[in-house]
Short mmCIF file of C-alpha atoms and ligand atoms in Angstrom, two decimals:
data_model
loop_
_atom_site.label_atom_id
_atom_site.label_comp_id
_atom_site.label_asym_id
_atom_site.label_seq_id
_atom_site.Cartn_x
_atom_site.Cartn_y
_atom_site.Cartn_z
CA UNK A 629 -16.69 15.44 -3.49
CA UNK A 630 -16.50 13.53 -6.65
CA UNK A 631 -13.43 10.90 -6.51
CA UNK A 632 -11.92 9.48 -9.76
CA UNK A 633 -8.83 7.77 -11.31
CA UNK A 634 -7.15 9.23 -14.11
CA UNK A 635 -4.54 7.57 -16.10
CA UNK A 636 -1.50 9.17 -16.65
CA UNK A 637 0.21 10.98 -18.12
CA UNK A 638 0.22 13.84 -15.91
CA UNK A 639 1.02 16.62 -18.60
CA UNK A 640 -2.14 16.00 -19.94
CA UNK A 641 -4.78 16.10 -16.58
CA UNK A 642 -6.79 18.78 -17.37
CA UNK A 643 -7.42 20.34 -13.91
CA UNK A 644 -7.34 23.36 -11.97
CA UNK A 645 -4.70 22.25 -9.45
CA UNK A 646 -2.06 19.31 -10.52
CA UNK A 647 -0.58 18.24 -6.88
CA UNK A 648 3.07 16.86 -7.62
CA UNK A 649 4.72 15.16 -4.63
CA UNK A 650 8.47 16.49 -4.25
CA UNK A 651 10.59 14.80 -1.61
CA UNK A 652 13.65 15.92 0.55
CA UNK A 653 16.78 15.49 -0.90
CA UNK A 654 15.40 14.73 -4.88
CA UNK A 655 15.52 18.01 -7.25
CA UNK A 656 12.47 17.93 -9.31
CA UNK A 657 13.35 19.27 -13.00
CA UNK A 658 10.20 19.72 -14.36
CA UNK A 659 7.83 22.91 -14.18
CA UNK A 660 10.52 24.71 -14.26
CA UNK A 661 11.09 24.11 -10.56
CA UNK A 662 14.68 23.66 -10.39
CA UNK A 663 15.66 27.03 -9.36
CA UNK A 664 13.35 27.22 -6.47
CA UNK A 665 15.02 24.06 -5.14
CA UNK A 666 18.77 25.44 -6.45
CA UNK A 667 17.74 28.86 -4.29
CA UNK A 668 16.35 26.64 -1.16
CA UNK A 669 12.97 27.99 -1.70
CA UNK A 670 11.40 24.27 -1.57
CA UNK A 671 13.27 21.89 0.26
CA UNK A 672 10.45 18.99 -0.20
CA UNK A 673 9.76 18.99 3.78
CA UNK A 674 6.53 17.12 5.13
CA UNK A 675 3.94 19.57 4.45
CA UNK A 676 5.54 22.09 2.48
CA UNK A 677 3.38 23.38 -0.12
CA UNK A 678 4.17 25.77 -3.04
CA UNK A 679 2.03 26.99 -5.54
CA UNK A 680 3.21 27.54 -9.07
CA UNK A 681 0.98 29.26 -11.97
CA UNK A 682 1.63 28.52 -15.58
CA UNK A 683 3.94 25.93 -14.97
CA UNK A 684 5.29 24.96 -18.66
CA UNK A 685 4.43 21.30 -19.87
CA UNK A 686 1.62 20.47 -18.19
CA UNK A 687 -2.16 21.06 -19.13
CA UNK A 688 -3.12 22.05 -15.45
CA UNK A 689 -3.86 25.53 -14.78
CA UNK A 690 -1.89 25.54 -11.54
CA UNK A 691 0.81 23.00 -10.04
CA UNK A 692 0.98 22.50 -6.13
CA UNK A 693 4.48 21.27 -5.30
CA UNK A 694 3.61 19.13 -1.76
CA UNK A 695 6.31 18.40 0.71
CA UNK A 696 6.58 14.73 1.16
CA UNK A 697 9.65 14.79 3.52
CA UNK A 698 12.24 12.23 3.42
CA UNK A 699 11.71 9.43 0.80
CA UNK A 700 12.65 6.80 3.21
CA UNK A 701 9.95 8.00 5.80
CA UNK A 702 7.35 8.52 3.09
CA UNK A 703 4.21 5.99 4.36
CA UNK A 704 0.68 6.09 3.40
CA UNK A 705 -0.24 7.90 6.55
CA UNK A 706 2.11 10.89 5.73
CA UNK A 707 0.40 11.27 2.06
CA UNK A 708 -2.91 10.94 3.62
CA UNK A 709 -1.77 13.70 5.80
CA UNK A 710 -0.61 15.72 2.48
CA UNK A 711 -3.46 14.66 0.43
CA UNK A 712 -5.60 16.54 3.11
CA UNK A 713 -2.75 19.88 3.44
CA UNK A 714 -3.28 19.76 0.05
CA UNK A 715 -7.07 20.07 -0.77
CA UNK A 716 -7.10 22.58 2.86
CA UNK A 717 -4.31 24.59 1.05
CA UNK A 718 -6.52 24.88 -2.47
CA UNK A 719 -10.03 25.08 -0.85
CA UNK A 720 -10.08 29.03 0.33
CA UNK A 721 -8.74 29.77 -3.40
CA UNK A 722 -12.15 28.71 -4.61
CA UNK A 723 -10.40 25.86 -6.47
CA UNK A 724 -13.20 23.44 -7.31
CA UNK A 725 -10.99 20.57 -8.97
CA UNK A 726 -7.62 18.77 -7.86
CA UNK A 727 -5.52 16.04 -9.01
CA UNK A 728 -2.70 14.40 -7.12
CA UNK A 729 -0.03 12.36 -8.93
CA UNK A 730 1.41 9.36 -7.83
CA UNK A 731 4.37 8.33 -9.64
CA UNK A 732 6.64 5.15 -9.45
CA UNK A 733 6.80 3.00 -6.23
CA UNK A 734 3.82 5.23 -4.77
CA UNK A 735 1.09 4.19 -7.30
CA UNK A 736 -0.40 1.45 -5.51
CA UNK A 737 -3.66 0.83 -4.09
CA UNK A 738 -2.50 1.46 -0.37
CA UNK A 739 -1.50 5.07 -1.59
CA UNK A 740 -4.50 5.81 -3.41
CA UNK A 741 -6.69 4.70 -0.61
CA UNK A 742 -4.72 7.22 1.67
CA UNK A 743 -4.76 9.95 -1.05
CA UNK A 744 -8.49 9.66 -1.60
CA UNK A 745 -9.09 9.68 2.39
CA UNK A 746 -6.55 12.56 2.86
CA UNK A 747 -8.42 14.75 0.60
CA UNK A 748 -11.95 13.70 2.08
CA UNK A 749 -10.70 14.42 5.42
CA UNK A 750 -9.07 17.90 4.48
CA UNK A 751 -12.10 19.04 2.68
CA UNK A 752 -14.17 18.62 5.82
CA UNK A 753 -15.31 21.73 7.61
CA UNK A 754 -17.13 22.22 10.74
CA UNK A 755 -19.07 25.20 9.36
CA UNK A 756 -23.06 23.90 8.94
CA UNK A 757 -24.35 26.47 11.02
CA UNK A 758 -22.32 29.35 9.53
CA UNK A 759 -24.82 31.25 7.58
CA UNK A 760 -24.01 33.69 4.37
CA UNK A 761 -22.95 32.50 0.72
CA UNK A 762 -18.96 32.54 1.62
CA UNK A 763 -18.96 29.08 2.29
CA UNK A 764 -16.79 26.79 -0.56
CA UNK A 765 -16.42 23.32 -1.36
CA UNK A 766 -13.99 21.36 -3.70
CA UNK A 767 -16.03 19.65 -6.03
CA UNK A 768 -14.01 16.59 -7.25
CA UNK A 769 -10.62 15.17 -6.76
CA UNK A 770 -8.93 12.45 -8.77
CA UNK A 771 -5.67 10.57 -8.43
CA UNK A 772 -3.48 10.46 -11.30
CA UNK A 773 -1.78 6.95 -12.18
CA UNK A 774 0.51 6.04 -14.70
CA UNK A 775 -1.69 2.65 -15.28
CA UNK A 776 -5.17 2.20 -13.83
CA UNK A 777 -6.32 -0.71 -12.87
CA UNK A 778 -9.28 -2.66 -10.92
CA UNK A 779 -7.25 -2.99 -7.92
CA UNK A 780 -6.55 0.93 -7.71
CA UNK A 781 -10.53 1.69 -8.52
CA UNK A 782 -11.59 -0.50 -5.79
CA UNK A 783 -8.70 1.21 -3.27
CA UNK A 784 -10.12 4.75 -4.42
CA UNK A 785 -13.46 3.47 -3.81
CA UNK A 786 -12.74 2.11 -0.23
CA UNK A 787 -10.86 5.57 0.72
CA UNK A 788 -14.08 6.93 -0.57
CA UNK A 789 -16.45 5.12 2.04
CA UNK A 790 -14.04 5.18 4.98
CA UNK A 791 -13.39 8.66 4.61
CA UNK A 792 -16.89 9.93 4.10
CA UNK A 793 -18.18 7.23 7.24
CA UNK A 794 -15.53 9.46 9.15
CA UNK A 795 -16.86 12.61 8.16
CA UNK A 796 -20.72 11.58 9.01
CA UNK A 797 -18.98 10.85 12.07
CA UNK A 798 -17.22 14.26 12.52
CA UNK A 799 -20.67 15.82 11.71
CA UNK A 800 -22.55 13.93 14.40
CA UNK A 801 -19.92 14.82 17.01
CA UNK A 802 -20.10 18.10 16.39
CA UNK A 803 -23.71 18.59 16.63
CA UNK A 804 -24.47 20.48 19.49
CA UNK A 805 -26.41 18.98 22.35
CA UNK A 806 -29.79 21.05 21.63
CA UNK A 807 -29.88 19.56 18.07
CA UNK A 808 -28.38 15.88 18.83
CA UNK A 809 -30.16 14.30 22.07
CA UNK A 810 -30.38 10.61 22.26
CA UNK A 811 -33.72 10.69 20.44
CA UNK A 812 -31.84 12.37 17.66
CA UNK A 813 -28.76 9.98 17.70
CA UNK A 814 -31.02 7.07 17.54
CA UNK A 815 -33.13 8.73 14.62
CA UNK A 816 -29.85 9.18 13.33
CA UNK A 817 -28.54 5.55 13.52
CA UNK A 818 -32.11 4.58 12.12
CA UNK A 819 -31.97 6.47 9.10
CA UNK A 820 -28.43 5.44 8.36
CA UNK A 821 -29.13 1.85 8.57
CA UNK A 822 -31.97 2.02 6.52
CA UNK A 823 -29.93 3.75 3.63
CA UNK A 824 -27.29 1.08 4.00
CA UNK A 825 -28.94 -2.04 4.59
CA UNK A 826 -28.07 -2.36 8.30
CA UNK A 827 -30.39 -3.78 11.12
CA UNK A 828 -31.17 -1.16 13.84
CA UNK A 829 -33.41 -1.24 16.80
CA UNK A 830 -33.20 1.29 20.09
CA UNK A 831 -34.30 0.34 23.33
CA UNK A 832 -36.04 2.52 25.57
CA UNK A 833 -36.21 3.45 29.43
CA UNK A 834 -38.97 0.50 29.91
CA UNK A 835 -36.93 -2.12 27.84
CA UNK A 836 -33.63 -1.11 30.09
CA UNK A 837 -35.84 -0.78 33.08
CA UNK A 838 -37.18 -4.72 32.27
CA UNK A 839 -33.35 -5.57 31.72
CA UNK A 840 -32.38 -4.12 35.13
CA UNK A 841 -29.93 -1.63 33.27
CA UNK A 842 -29.82 0.60 36.83
CA UNK A 843 -26.62 1.98 36.21
CA UNK A 844 -27.61 3.31 32.79
CA UNK A 845 -30.87 4.58 33.82
CA UNK A 846 -29.05 6.16 37.08
CA UNK A 847 -27.52 8.66 34.66
CA UNK A 848 -30.36 9.29 32.50
CA UNK A 849 -32.72 10.14 35.18
CA UNK A 850 -31.29 13.29 35.77
CA UNK A 851 -32.41 14.81 32.28
CA UNK A 852 -35.94 15.29 30.62
CA UNK A 853 -34.36 13.72 27.66
CA UNK A 854 -35.02 10.18 27.35
CA UNK A 855 -32.04 7.69 27.21
CA UNK A 856 -31.96 5.22 24.25
CA UNK A 857 -29.43 2.00 23.46
CA UNK A 858 -28.94 1.96 20.29
CA UNK A 859 -28.53 -1.40 18.30
CA UNK A 860 -26.88 -1.97 14.76
CA UNK A 861 -26.34 -5.05 13.33
CA UNK A 862 -24.33 -5.89 10.42
CA UNK A 863 -24.63 -9.87 9.24
CA UNK A 864 -22.26 -11.20 6.68
CA UNK A 865 -24.41 -12.56 3.66
CA UNK A 866 -22.12 -15.65 3.87
CA UNK A 867 -21.11 -16.38 7.34
CA UNK A 868 -16.99 -17.02 7.29
CA UNK A 869 -16.06 -16.47 11.15
CA UNK A 870 -17.29 -18.07 14.47
CA UNK A 871 -16.68 -14.48 15.81
CA UNK A 872 -18.73 -11.99 16.90
CA UNK A 873 -17.70 -8.23 17.23
CA UNK A 874 -19.22 -6.27 19.71
CA UNK A 875 -18.57 -2.71 19.26
CA UNK A 876 -19.57 -0.66 22.64
CA UNK A 877 -19.58 3.29 22.24
CA UNK A 878 -20.38 6.23 24.86
CA UNK A 879 -23.22 8.21 23.47
CA UNK A 880 -23.62 11.06 26.24
CA UNK A 881 -24.87 13.75 24.26
CA UNK A 882 -23.65 16.43 26.56
CA UNK A 883 -21.64 15.78 29.74
CA UNK A 884 -22.27 18.70 32.65
CA UNK A 885 -21.22 16.15 35.24
CA UNK A 886 -24.65 15.74 36.84
CA UNK A 887 -24.62 16.87 40.35
CA UNK A 888 -20.90 16.61 40.46
CA UNK A 889 -21.41 19.80 38.23
CA UNK A 890 -18.10 20.83 35.87
CA UNK A 891 -16.93 24.12 35.81
CA UNK A 892 -18.30 26.70 33.29
CA UNK A 893 -14.79 27.12 31.34
CA UNK A 894 -14.78 24.90 28.40
CA UNK A 895 -18.07 22.76 29.21
CA UNK A 896 -19.43 23.53 25.89
CA UNK A 897 -17.03 21.03 24.40
CA UNK A 898 -18.92 18.38 26.45
CA UNK A 899 -20.96 17.91 23.15
CA UNK A 900 -18.05 15.79 21.85
CA UNK A 901 -18.93 13.05 24.74
CA UNK A 902 -20.44 11.12 22.36
CA UNK A 903 -17.40 10.41 19.88
CA UNK A 904 -16.98 6.89 20.90
CA UNK A 905 -20.45 5.90 19.79
CA UNK A 906 -20.20 8.59 17.06
CA UNK A 907 -17.14 6.84 15.71
CA UNK A 908 -18.78 3.53 15.69
CA UNK A 909 -21.79 4.41 14.06
CA UNK A 910 -19.56 5.77 11.13
CA UNK A 911 -17.57 2.66 11.19
CA UNK A 912 -20.84 0.87 10.97
CA UNK A 913 -21.48 2.76 8.11
CA UNK A 914 -18.27 2.03 6.09
CA UNK A 915 -18.63 -1.35 6.96
CA UNK A 916 -22.32 -2.11 5.48
CA UNK A 917 -20.49 -1.40 2.23
CA UNK A 918 -17.16 -2.87 2.73
CA UNK A 919 -18.90 -6.18 3.90
CA UNK A 920 -16.28 -8.02 6.31
CA UNK A 921 -16.57 -11.81 6.95
CA UNK A 922 -17.91 -11.52 10.49
CA UNK A 923 -21.57 -10.24 12.32
CA UNK A 924 -20.36 -6.91 13.88
CA UNK A 925 -23.14 -5.64 16.35
CA UNK A 926 -22.97 -1.77 17.73
CA UNK A 927 -24.28 -0.96 21.07
CA UNK A 928 -24.37 2.67 22.01
CA UNK A 929 -25.93 3.58 25.15
CA UNK A 930 -26.80 7.58 24.49
CA UNK A 931 -27.92 9.66 27.59
CA UNK A 932 -27.56 13.51 28.54
CA UNK A 933 -26.04 13.89 31.97
CA UNK A 934 -27.85 16.72 33.71
CA UNK A 935 -28.36 17.53 37.24
CA UNK A 936 -32.17 17.62 36.95
CA UNK A 937 -34.38 17.30 40.40
CA UNK A 938 -34.53 13.75 40.08
CA UNK A 939 -30.54 13.58 39.18
CA UNK A 940 -28.96 10.30 40.91
CA UNK A 941 -26.94 12.05 43.87
CA UNK A 942 -23.21 11.08 45.24
CA UNK A 943 -23.90 8.20 47.50
CA UNK A 944 -26.63 6.70 45.46
CA UNK A 945 -26.06 2.63 45.23
CA UNK A 946 -27.60 1.21 41.85
CA UNK A 947 -27.85 -2.44 40.33
CA UNK A 948 -25.92 -3.00 37.30
CA UNK A 949 -27.49 -5.41 34.43
CA UNK A 950 -25.29 -7.71 35.73
CA UNK A 951 -26.39 -7.53 38.98
CA UNK A 952 -23.15 -6.13 40.36
CA UNK A 953 -24.04 -2.73 42.65
CA UNK A 954 -22.64 0.50 42.20
CA UNK A 955 -21.74 3.24 45.01
CA UNK A 956 -21.92 6.43 42.55
CA UNK A 957 -19.12 9.04 44.18
CA UNK A 958 -19.42 11.02 41.62
CA UNK A 959 -21.91 11.77 39.01
CA UNK A 960 -19.54 13.28 36.26
CA UNK A 961 -17.79 9.24 36.07
CA UNK A 962 -21.06 8.59 34.27
CA UNK A 963 -19.19 7.14 30.89
CA UNK A 964 -18.12 4.00 32.88
CA UNK A 965 -21.96 3.72 34.21
CA UNK A 966 -23.50 3.34 30.94
CA UNK A 967 -20.98 1.27 29.46
CA UNK A 968 -21.05 -1.07 32.29
CA UNK A 969 -24.87 -2.37 31.06
CA UNK A 970 -23.59 -1.71 27.54
CA UNK A 971 -21.22 -4.32 27.83
CA UNK A 972 -23.44 -6.78 29.76
CA UNK A 973 -25.82 -6.60 27.38
CA UNK A 974 -23.68 -6.97 24.47
CA UNK A 975 -22.25 -9.90 26.14
CA UNK A 976 -25.99 -11.52 26.69
CA UNK A 977 -26.49 -10.81 22.81
CA UNK A 978 -23.70 -13.41 22.07
CA UNK A 979 -20.74 -11.41 21.33
CA UNK A 980 -17.39 -13.02 21.56
CA UNK A 981 -15.16 -10.23 21.23
CA UNK A 982 -15.49 -6.38 22.49
CA UNK A 983 -14.17 -3.31 21.83
CA UNK A 984 -14.99 -0.19 23.48
CA UNK A 985 -14.44 3.21 22.79
CA UNK A 986 -15.07 6.32 25.04
CA UNK A 987 -14.10 9.69 25.98
CA UNK A 988 -14.14 8.39 29.50
CA UNK A 989 -11.18 10.35 31.53
CA UNK A 990 -9.22 13.72 31.57
CA UNK A 991 -6.97 11.46 32.97
CA UNK A 992 -6.11 9.76 29.98
CA UNK A 993 -5.24 12.93 28.43
CA UNK A 994 -2.87 13.73 30.97
CA UNK A 995 -1.20 10.58 30.70
CA UNK A 996 -0.92 10.57 26.78
CA UNK A 997 -1.55 14.01 25.60
CA UNK A 998 -3.81 14.85 22.61
CA UNK A 999 -1.35 12.69 20.51
CA UNK A 1000 -2.40 8.57 21.54
CA UNK A 1001 -5.42 6.54 22.32
CA UNK A 1002 -5.31 4.97 25.72
CA UNK A 1003 -5.55 1.12 25.08
CA UNK A 1004 -6.64 -0.95 27.47
CA UNK A 1005 -7.17 -4.70 27.38
CA UNK A 1006 -7.97 -8.18 28.77
CA UNK A 1007 -6.67 -10.31 25.86
CA UNK A 1008 -3.46 -10.35 24.16
CA UNK A 1009 -4.65 -11.14 21.03
CA UNK A 1010 -7.07 -8.49 20.61
CA UNK A 1011 -4.76 -5.97 22.03
CA UNK A 1012 -2.40 -6.87 19.19
CA UNK A 1013 -5.12 -7.05 16.34
CA UNK A 1014 -6.32 -3.60 17.36
CA UNK A 1015 -2.63 -2.26 17.32
CA UNK A 1016 -1.70 -3.74 14.34
CA UNK A 1017 -4.97 -2.16 12.76
CA UNK A 1018 -4.58 1.04 14.28
CA UNK A 1019 -0.62 1.53 12.84
CA UNK A 1020 -1.58 0.33 9.23
CA UNK A 1021 -4.40 3.35 9.75
CA UNK A 1022 -2.00 5.82 11.34
CA UNK A 1023 -4.18 6.16 14.32
CA UNK A 1024 -1.60 6.06 17.48
CA UNK A 1025 -2.73 4.03 20.64
CA UNK A 1026 -0.60 3.23 23.64
CA UNK A 1027 -1.02 0.56 25.38
CA UNK A 1028 -1.81 1.38 29.18
CA UNK A 1029 -1.89 -1.33 32.45
CA UNK A 1030 -4.55 -3.31 33.44
CA UNK A 1031 -3.19 -5.31 36.41
CA UNK A 1032 -5.81 -6.93 38.85
CA UNK A 1033 -3.90 -4.88 42.06
CA UNK A 1034 -5.29 -1.70 40.41
CA UNK A 1035 -8.50 -2.95 41.59
CA UNK A 1036 -7.77 -4.09 44.82
CA UNK A 1037 -5.78 -0.90 45.22
CA UNK A 1038 -7.97 1.60 44.29
CA UNK A 1039 -11.70 0.18 43.41
CA UNK A 1040 -13.06 -0.27 46.65
CA UNK A 1041 -16.49 0.50 48.31
CA UNK A 1042 -17.58 -0.28 52.10
CA UNK A 1043 -21.29 -0.34 51.06
CA UNK A 1044 -21.60 -1.71 47.44
CA UNK A 1045 -19.27 -4.30 44.90
CA UNK A 1046 -17.87 -1.07 43.25
CA UNK A 1047 -17.39 2.32 43.73
CA UNK A 1048 -17.97 4.45 40.44
CA UNK A 1049 -14.54 6.15 40.82
CA UNK A 1050 -10.99 5.08 41.99
CA UNK A 1051 -9.63 8.33 43.79
CA UNK A 1052 -6.74 10.48 42.59
CA UNK A 1053 -4.37 8.42 41.11
CA UNK A 1054 -4.51 6.38 37.70
CA UNK A 1055 -7.89 7.62 36.64
CA UNK A 1056 -7.74 6.28 33.32
CA UNK A 1057 -6.69 3.01 34.56
CA UNK A 1058 -9.38 2.53 37.53
CA UNK A 1059 -12.22 3.87 34.68
CA UNK A 1060 -10.63 1.13 32.65
CA UNK A 1061 -10.54 -1.25 35.60
CA UNK A 1062 -14.28 -0.90 36.47
CA UNK A 1063 -15.08 -1.71 32.88
CA UNK A 1064 -13.74 -4.83 32.84
CA UNK A 1065 -15.54 -5.58 35.91
CA UNK A 1066 -18.25 -5.96 33.16
CA UNK A 1067 -16.85 -6.95 30.39
CA UNK A 1068 -15.98 -10.36 32.14
CA UNK A 1069 -13.92 -13.19 30.69
CA UNK A 1070 -14.77 -11.68 27.06
CA UNK A 1071 -11.89 -11.09 25.16
CA UNK A 1072 -12.27 -7.03 25.37
CA UNK A 1073 -10.27 -3.70 24.12
CA UNK A 1074 -11.05 -0.36 26.41
CA UNK A 1075 -10.32 2.73 23.89
CA UNK A 1076 -9.99 5.81 26.11
CA UNK A 1077 -9.97 8.40 23.10
CA UNK A 1078 -10.89 11.97 25.25
CA UNK A 1079 -7.39 13.09 24.41
CA UNK A 1080 -8.06 12.25 20.64
CA UNK A 1081 -11.73 12.59 19.35
CA UNK A 1082 -11.44 16.26 19.35
CA UNK A 1083 -8.61 18.71 17.29
CA UNK A 1084 -7.95 21.63 19.38
CA UNK A 1085 -5.62 23.42 17.16
CA UNK A 1086 -6.40 23.20 13.54
CA UNK A 1087 -3.59 20.89 11.32
CA UNK A 1088 -2.88 21.89 7.94
CA UNK A 1089 -4.55 18.67 6.67
CA UNK A 1090 -7.61 19.00 9.22
CA UNK A 1091 -9.55 21.51 10.88
CA UNK A 1092 -10.51 22.26 14.51
CA UNK A 1093 -12.97 20.06 15.58
CA UNK A 1094 -14.19 16.46 16.00
CA UNK A 1095 -11.39 13.75 14.19
CA UNK A 1096 -13.21 10.95 13.79
CA UNK A 1097 -10.93 8.74 15.27
CA UNK A 1098 -10.95 5.64 15.96
CA UNK A 1099 -13.02 4.83 12.99
CA UNK A 1100 -10.41 3.66 10.86
CA UNK A 1101 -8.87 1.26 13.27
CA UNK A 1102 -12.45 -0.19 13.52
CA UNK A 1103 -12.82 -0.66 10.17
CA UNK A 1104 -9.64 -2.11 9.53
CA UNK A 1105 -9.98 -4.68 12.57
CA UNK A 1106 -13.09 -5.99 11.03
CA UNK A 1107 -12.05 -6.33 7.66
CA UNK A 1108 -9.01 -8.08 8.39
CA UNK A 1109 -10.44 -10.38 10.59
CA UNK A 1110 -9.23 -14.25 10.99
CA UNK A 1111 -10.06 -16.17 13.55
N1 BES B 1401 -16.59 13.04 30.00
C1 BES B 1401 -15.52 13.03 30.71
C2 BES B 1401 -13.94 12.82 30.11
C3 BES B 1401 -13.60 14.01 29.90
C4 BES B 1401 -12.80 14.93 30.08
C5 BES B 1401 -13.82 13.82 28.35
C6 BES B 1401 -12.12 15.61 29.52
C7 BES B 1401 -12.81 14.93 27.43
C8 BES B 1401 -12.38 15.62 28.16
C9 BES B 1401 -16.09 11.87 32.17
O1 BES B 1401 -17.07 11.90 31.79
C10 BES B 1401 -15.77 12.73 33.15
O2 BES B 1401 -15.92 13.59 33.48
N2 BES B 1401 -14.83 12.09 33.87
C11 BES B 1401 -14.22 12.56 34.74
C12 BES B 1401 -14.31 11.16 35.64
C13 BES B 1401 -13.78 11.55 37.51
C14 BES B 1401 -14.98 12.24 37.84
C15 BES B 1401 -12.93 10.41 38.13
C16 BES B 1401 -12.55 13.06 35.04
O3 BES B 1401 -12.11 12.48 33.86
O4 BES B 1401 -12.95 14.15 35.06
ZN1 ZN B 1402 -18.32 12.96 32.96
ZN1 ZN B 1403 -18.58 11.97 30.12
#
């Protein structure tokens, strides 16, 4: 989708559909819309959409009145959703050209960026494997502002880079596991890195063996598909930071559960068990273009969790790269095993701060539903930075506890240093506690995205399928970095 900025007046914008925001309690007098407000047909409620044909006084073929809700509650997150909903409303009508008007207080960089993001994210549909010629797309999206400027153009560009990266992530996450094996993820990472000037290295099984990554290898051994530890490096041209941010993302291309096999119902969804790493690959793609001031390295351990004849069994004891031994009680708790070795490797590679993202536990969905990412932190400053970035990006996250006595109470094995599961209670917390053992003293944040990486019910502004969360938070965290 082509993105442009148009300088007003909106009456002259030639487009197939002109999107104009209307607010609750503020009557729109233009476009002969006043009677619609008087009769109560239009209220201006959030995401309420009304399409007008032959609106007087405008060059546009149609005007879409887009409800923005109460003016005092309107923010960039609301606009992102609204732009997405407008595009999703117009796209099935074969409208190819859309322009959204920002007037008054909302004609700022922040809102331009959000509108562009919303439009690109809203245009996305996970239909690449549907054949037939009924597939349609929106060709261009413009933001109409009273006065154009370099800052607004830059904001539009940033929005495009970020949302395109998010759709790149969504495409990867949506790929079925027969088409996206660990080897294929590595190829996609290499191709993306080459395109955007990032470093990329893929550690294969023999390198993992040499490094002693027994936890990762234990999970991988149940599948004929070889594992891959993908490392993608961004280095700023001019070093303006002493920090080195490590992103560690779960990359299970399919999670059958292994020998502790999952029930059949809903198992098809487990293709999204690489969404943590997938969102980080997308974040790296955006960062390569936006150029944050500090080095950022992605570590994405990729495996397929299968119950093959060589698969690890409950009761097996593996030795992680850090030297700690782990009793594998449940082979379905594989995410923490592969992340354990990736965290150790990230520390060994000199990362000073770590953020991991993983579709780690069903328990986080029980705790927070599908609306909040579960956030666990070993460091208050890094936690606050991630929370601030998430808030600014409209990606909701909720802080969860990580008190040491969760470990003493729930994470005990009679035979090894740690068991890989903690029992019935506080499953998301004990999973995080397990990871903390491998982040050690490096400031670390863990994001459990099991409930938020996949949209089960389509929204007016988002298709059913992968959400791309927490890509925007990660990008903002790096872009806003100050030592
Ligand atoms: N990939 C799953 C977690 C998951 C569950 C993601 C539901 C998305 C939706 C993870 O590997 C897993 O199976 N976790 C187990 C852990 C348990 C065995 C301690 C779980 O949550 O049931
Ligand atoms: Zn699992
Ligand atoms: Zn899993």
